[in-house]
Amino acid sequence: MKNRILFCPICQNQSLKLKFKYTSKPDVEMDFKIDESDYYREYYECIACGHMYGKVDYDFSKFYNGEYTKITYGQGIQKTFDRLINLPEGSSDNEKRFKFISNFLDSFFLDKKEIEILDVGSGLGVFPWLVNKSNLKITALDPDKRNIEHIKKNIGVKTYNKDFFDLKTKKNFDVITFNKVIEHIINPEAMLQKSLNFLKKKSFLYVEVPDAKASQDGKNREEFTIEHFHVFSKSSLKILCKKLSLNCLKIESVIEPSGKYTIRGIFSFT
């Protein structure tokens, strides 16, 4: 471990606790082909805001351009997509997510059919599929070419095939969604800050992240896998967004149908 964490990356408090230590890959984690003798990482918890930060010496800089999809789904992108969109009612994380956002759209906009949504890190496109199915306008962004080709073929919505930090467009959106995305970024504040460049006035961000409450069930959970630099508390997510002068309109902790501990919040940009 090259550098010890000295302060919370969200609230900057120096009261940190070493929460978890890993010397081998948990069963729930994808196989990134890290040599067993080199596998070591830690999770620290901020005593002040409850945020958890993963310390790992592994370079993920180019990982999401292709390897993530390859390791997660192999050659089964279509098969996995078909399974997810055909889950029984009440069993889909994406379905619950869409209902939460859709209900809020009804109260926030006069006519949600006219709004435009940007989904950052769309992956297989299950969420864009649900949005498009409801006749709402959505653009899907993902750095992996295979995901974008799949989305174009199966959903037919507008797309950006690029890293969000490389996005350059004069187009502005009414809603930008980050569905389990910012925990993968060392500096999530920079990602949310950039998103403000693409938001219209009187618009909002939807941010969904893993919940640190999962730690009550131990360290061998999907919330704490190696690619998650951050696991949030409601306090830490609100602090992060307050730094960007975003107003918290709604935030809640839920356990999803998949069993994941999740925080989801809606933050307005005025």
Short mmCIF file of C-alpha atoms in Angstrom, two decimals:
data_model
loop_
_atom_site.label_atom_id
_atom_site.label_comp_id
_atom_site.label_asym_id
_atom_site.label_seq_id
_atom_site.Cartn_x
_atom_site.Cartn_y
_atom_site.Cartn_z
CA MET A 1 0.00 0.00 0.00
CA LYS A 2 1.79 3.10 -1.27
CA ASN A 3 0.03 5.82 0.73
CA ARG A 4 -2.06 5.73 3.85
CA ILE A 5 -5.32 7.70 3.79
CA LEU A 6 -4.98 10.77 6.01
CA PHE A 7 -8.42 12.38 5.67
CA CYS A 8 -11.92 11.73 4.36
CA PRO A 9 -12.11 12.53 0.62
CA ILE A 10 -15.64 13.93 1.08
CA CYS A 11 -15.67 15.97 4.31
CA GLN A 12 -11.86 16.17 4.87
CA ASN A 13 -12.19 15.04 8.50
CA GLN A 14 -9.09 13.28 9.82
CA SER A 15 -10.96 10.90 12.14
CA LEU A 16 -10.73 7.70 10.11
CA LYS A 17 -11.15 4.08 11.06
CA LEU A 18 -9.70 1.10 9.20
CA LYS A 19 -12.93 -0.83 8.60
CA PHE A 20 -11.98 -3.73 6.33
CA LYS A 21 -8.77 -5.32 5.08
CA TYR A 22 -8.54 -7.71 2.12
CA THR A 23 -5.65 -10.04 1.30
CA SER A 24 -7.50 -12.09 -1.33
CA LYS A 25 -10.33 -11.65 -3.82
CA PRO A 26 -13.82 -12.05 -2.31
CA ASP A 27 -16.09 -14.55 -4.07
CA VAL A 28 -18.51 -11.77 -5.10
CA GLU A 29 -15.79 -9.83 -6.92
CA MET A 30 -15.03 -10.04 -10.63
CA ASP A 31 -11.70 -11.60 -11.55
CA PHE A 32 -9.36 -8.81 -12.63
CA LYS A 33 -6.44 -11.23 -12.94
CA ILE A 34 -4.54 -9.69 -10.04
CA ASP A 35 -1.81 -12.01 -8.80
CA GLU A 36 -2.82 -13.46 -5.42
CA SER A 37 0.53 -12.47 -3.92
CA ASP A 38 -0.13 -8.83 -4.91
CA TYR A 39 -3.74 -8.66 -3.74
CA TYR A 40 -4.13 -6.23 -0.88
CA ARG A 41 -6.55 -3.40 -0.23
CA GLU A 42 -8.29 -1.55 2.58
CA TYR A 43 -11.52 0.29 3.33
CA TYR A 44 -11.51 3.26 5.68
CA GLU A 45 -14.59 4.72 7.37
CA CYS A 46 -14.95 8.41 8.22
CA ILE A 47 -16.13 8.77 11.80
CA ALA A 48 -17.64 12.18 11.01
CA CYS A 49 -19.76 11.59 7.89
CA GLY A 50 -19.84 7.79 7.60
CA HIS A 51 -18.25 7.71 4.15
CA MET A 52 -16.16 4.67 3.26
CA TYR A 53 -13.17 4.90 0.94
CA GLY A 54 -11.33 2.01 -0.67
CA LYS A 55 -7.55 2.21 -0.87
CA VAL A 56 -6.08 0.03 -3.62
CA ASP A 57 -2.93 0.13 -5.75
CA TYR A 58 -4.48 -0.91 -9.06
CA ASP A 59 -4.83 1.15 -12.23
CA PHE A 60 -8.41 1.25 -13.51
CA SER A 61 -7.79 4.20 -15.86
CA LYS A 62 -8.55 2.36 -19.11
CA PHE A 63 -10.60 -0.43 -17.62
CA TYR A 64 -14.07 0.86 -18.48
CA ASN A 65 -13.24 1.20 -22.17
CA GLY A 66 -13.71 -2.52 -22.63
CA GLU A 67 -12.41 -4.84 -19.94
CA TYR A 68 -15.28 -4.23 -17.52
CA THR A 69 -17.90 -5.47 -19.98
CA LYS A 70 -15.66 -8.34 -21.08
CA ILE A 71 -15.07 -9.57 -17.53
CA THR A 72 -18.64 -8.98 -16.34
CA TYR A 73 -20.61 -10.38 -19.28
CA GLY A 74 -18.09 -12.13 -21.54
CA GLN A 75 -19.88 -12.86 -24.80
CA GLY A 76 -23.27 -12.85 -23.10
CA ILE A 77 -24.27 -9.19 -23.44
CA GLN A 78 -27.48 -9.93 -25.31
CA LYS A 79 -28.35 -12.88 -23.09
CA THR A 80 -27.85 -10.86 -19.91
CA PHE A 81 -29.85 -7.92 -21.29
CA ASP A 82 -32.75 -10.21 -22.25
CA ARG A 83 -32.76 -11.79 -18.79
CA LEU A 84 -32.78 -8.43 -17.01
CA ILE A 85 -35.61 -6.88 -19.03
CA ASN A 86 -37.72 -9.99 -18.45
CA LEU A 87 -37.38 -10.26 -14.67
CA PRO A 88 -40.69 -10.81 -12.83
CA GLU A 89 -42.49 -7.66 -11.70
CA GLY A 90 -40.98 -6.32 -8.51
CA SER A 91 -37.69 -8.19 -9.00
CA SER A 92 -35.82 -5.60 -11.07
CA ASP A 93 -33.54 -2.96 -9.56
CA ASN A 94 -33.86 -0.95 -12.77
CA GLU A 95 -37.65 -1.07 -12.65
CA LYS A 96 -37.67 0.32 -9.09
CA ARG A 97 -35.15 2.97 -10.12
CA PHE A 98 -37.24 4.06 -13.08
CA LYS A 99 -40.45 4.27 -11.04
CA PHE A 100 -38.70 6.42 -8.43
CA ILE A 101 -37.40 8.84 -11.07
CA SER A 102 -40.60 8.83 -13.13
CA ASN A 103 -42.73 9.73 -10.11
CA PHE A 104 -40.43 12.63 -9.39
CA LEU A 105 -40.55 13.81 -13.01
CA ASP A 106 -44.33 14.12 -12.69
CA SER A 107 -43.95 16.58 -9.81
CA PHE A 108 -40.95 18.48 -11.18
CA PHE A 109 -41.91 19.10 -14.82
CA LEU A 110 -45.17 20.22 -16.40
CA ASP A 111 -44.80 17.73 -19.26
CA LYS A 112 -42.23 15.00 -18.79
CA LYS A 113 -42.70 13.86 -22.39
CA GLU A 114 -40.79 16.98 -23.47
CA ILE A 115 -37.76 16.58 -21.22
CA GLU A 116 -34.43 15.09 -22.28
CA ILE A 117 -32.41 12.73 -20.09
CA LEU A 118 -28.71 11.87 -20.26
CA ASP A 119 -27.77 8.54 -18.66
CA VAL A 120 -24.07 8.37 -17.80
CA GLY A 121 -22.48 4.91 -17.75
CA SER A 122 -25.41 3.10 -19.34
CA GLY A 123 -23.77 -0.33 -19.46
CA LEU A 124 -26.14 -2.83 -21.06
CA GLY A 125 -28.81 -0.15 -21.37
CA VAL A 126 -31.58 -1.65 -19.23
CA PHE A 127 -32.41 1.72 -17.68
CA PRO A 128 -32.45 3.54 -21.07
CA TRP A 129 -34.63 0.72 -22.38
CA LEU A 130 -37.21 1.34 -19.64
CA VAL A 131 -37.13 5.10 -20.24
CA ASN A 132 -37.50 4.69 -24.00
CA LYS A 133 -40.28 2.15 -23.52
CA SER A 134 -42.22 4.86 -21.66
CA ASN A 135 -41.83 7.23 -24.63
CA LEU A 136 -39.43 9.54 -22.83
CA LYS A 137 -36.34 10.98 -24.50
CA ILE A 138 -32.99 9.62 -23.35
CA THR A 139 -29.39 9.64 -24.55
CA ALA A 140 -27.11 6.84 -23.36
CA LEU A 141 -23.40 7.44 -22.69
CA ASP A 142 -20.89 4.64 -22.22
CA PRO A 143 -17.15 4.36 -22.96
CA ASP A 144 -17.42 0.74 -24.12
CA LYS A 145 -18.04 0.39 -27.86
CA ARG A 146 -19.72 -3.00 -27.41
CA ASN A 147 -22.27 -1.57 -25.00
CA ILE A 148 -23.07 1.31 -27.35
CA GLU A 149 -23.45 -0.99 -30.37
CA HIS A 150 -25.77 -3.18 -28.28
CA ILE A 151 -27.84 -0.15 -27.18
CA LYS A 152 -28.16 1.14 -30.74
CA LYS A 153 -29.29 -2.27 -31.96
CA ASN A 154 -31.72 -3.15 -29.16
CA ILE A 155 -33.03 0.23 -28.00
CA GLY A 156 -32.42 2.70 -30.78
CA VAL A 157 -31.82 5.78 -28.62
CA LYS A 158 -29.20 8.48 -29.14
CA THR A 159 -25.77 7.60 -27.79
CA TYR A 160 -22.34 8.95 -26.92
CA ASN A 161 -19.51 6.41 -27.12
CA LYS A 162 -16.96 8.07 -24.88
CA ASP A 163 -15.68 8.64 -21.38
CA PHE A 164 -17.86 11.24 -19.68
CA PHE A 165 -14.80 13.38 -18.93
CA ASP A 166 -14.17 13.58 -22.68
CA LEU A 167 -17.72 14.64 -23.54
CA LYS A 168 -17.98 17.89 -25.48
CA THR A 169 -21.42 19.01 -26.57
CA LYS A 170 -23.45 22.22 -26.65
CA LYS A 171 -26.57 20.22 -25.86
CA ASN A 172 -28.13 20.62 -22.43
CA PHE A 173 -30.38 18.16 -20.62
CA ASP A 174 -33.22 18.38 -18.13
CA VAL A 175 -32.04 15.36 -16.15
CA ILE A 176 -28.69 13.60 -15.88
CA THR A 177 -28.61 10.19 -14.21
CA PHE A 178 -25.64 8.49 -12.56
CA ASN A 179 -26.76 4.95 -11.76
CA LYS A 180 -24.01 3.27 -9.72
CA VAL A 181 -21.30 5.26 -11.50
CA ILE A 182 -19.55 7.79 -9.29
CA GLU A 183 -18.31 5.17 -6.81
CA HIS A 184 -16.00 3.93 -9.58
CA ILE A 185 -14.27 7.34 -9.84
CA ILE A 186 -11.45 8.45 -7.54
CA ASN A 187 -12.75 12.02 -7.70
CA PRO A 188 -16.56 11.86 -7.92
CA GLU A 189 -16.83 15.59 -7.26
CA ALA A 190 -15.08 16.30 -10.58
CA MET A 191 -17.57 14.10 -12.42
CA LEU A 192 -20.61 15.78 -10.90
CA GLN A 193 -19.03 19.19 -11.45
CA LYS A 194 -18.63 18.45 -15.16
CA SER A 195 -22.24 17.33 -15.41
CA LEU A 196 -23.39 20.83 -14.48
CA ASN A 197 -22.04 22.02 -17.86
CA PHE A 198 -24.73 19.93 -19.57
CA LEU A 199 -27.73 20.73 -17.38
CA LYS A 200 -30.44 23.23 -18.20
CA LYS A 201 -31.61 25.66 -15.56
CA LYS A 202 -34.30 24.23 -13.29
CA SER A 203 -33.09 20.70 -13.87
CA PHE A 204 -31.83 17.88 -11.65
CA LEU A 205 -29.30 15.14 -11.16
CA TYR A 206 -30.24 11.63 -10.10
CA VAL A 207 -27.38 9.99 -8.21
CA GLU A 208 -27.43 6.38 -7.06
CA VAL A 209 -24.57 4.85 -5.07
CA PRO A 210 -23.78 1.87 -2.82
CA ASP A 211 -24.74 2.42 0.81
CA ALA A 212 -22.21 2.06 3.65
CA LYS A 213 -24.97 0.42 5.71
CA ALA A 214 -23.98 -2.76 3.88
CA SER A 215 -20.99 -2.98 6.24
CA GLN A 216 -23.32 -4.31 8.94
CA ASP A 217 -23.44 -7.53 6.91
CA GLY A 218 -19.65 -7.84 6.73
CA LYS A 219 -16.96 -7.09 4.18
CA ASN A 220 -17.65 -9.77 1.57
CA ARG A 221 -20.40 -7.93 -0.25
CA GLU A 222 -20.72 -6.50 -3.75
CA GLU A 223 -20.80 -2.95 -2.34
CA PHE A 224 -17.16 -3.36 -1.28
CA THR A 225 -15.56 -4.89 -4.36
CA ILE A 226 -12.22 -3.61 -5.60
CA GLU A 227 -13.57 -1.28 -8.31
CA HIS A 228 -15.60 0.74 -5.78
CA PHE A 229 -13.41 3.55 -4.45
CA HIS A 230 -16.35 5.05 -2.58
CA VAL A 231 -19.24 3.66 -0.55
CA PHE A 232 -21.48 6.49 0.59
CA SER A 233 -23.61 7.39 3.56
CA LYS A 234 -26.59 9.70 3.11
CA SER A 235 -24.57 12.37 4.90
CA SER A 236 -21.53 12.04 2.64
CA LEU A 237 -23.60 12.13 -0.55
CA LYS A 238 -25.39 15.28 0.64
CA ILE A 239 -22.05 16.88 1.57
CA LEU A 240 -20.63 16.07 -1.86
CA CYS A 241 -23.57 17.64 -3.67
CA LYS A 242 -23.69 20.65 -1.35
CA LYS A 243 -20.11 21.46 -2.41
CA LEU A 244 -21.51 21.97 -5.92
CA SER A 245 -24.39 24.15 -4.66
CA LEU A 246 -26.91 21.44 -5.49
CA ASN A 247 -30.11 21.31 -3.46
CA CYS A 248 -31.11 17.93 -2.07
CA LEU A 249 -34.75 17.40 -3.00
CA LYS A 250 -35.01 13.78 -1.93
CA ILE A 251 -32.64 11.13 -0.62
CA GLU A 252 -33.29 7.66 0.74
CA SER A 253 -31.63 4.39 1.65
CA VAL A 254 -33.15 1.23 0.20
CA ILE A 255 -32.43 -2.45 -0.09
CA GLU A 256 -32.99 -3.32 -3.73
CA PRO A 257 -34.67 -6.49 -5.01
CA SER A 258 -31.16 -7.82 -5.75
CA GLY A 259 -30.26 -7.36 -2.07
CA LYS A 260 -27.90 -4.43 -2.66
CA TYR A 261 -27.79 -1.64 -0.10
CA THR A 262 -28.34 1.55 -2.10
CA ILE A 263 -28.67 5.29 -1.60
CA ARG A 264 -30.54 7.26 -4.24
CA GLY A 265 -30.97 10.98 -4.35
CA ILE A 266 -32.35 13.78 -6.48
CA PHE A 267 -30.48 17.07 -6.49
CA SER A 268 -31.68 20.22 -8.20
CA PHE A 269 -29.65 22.66 -10.27
CA THR A 270 -31.18 26.13 -10.44
#
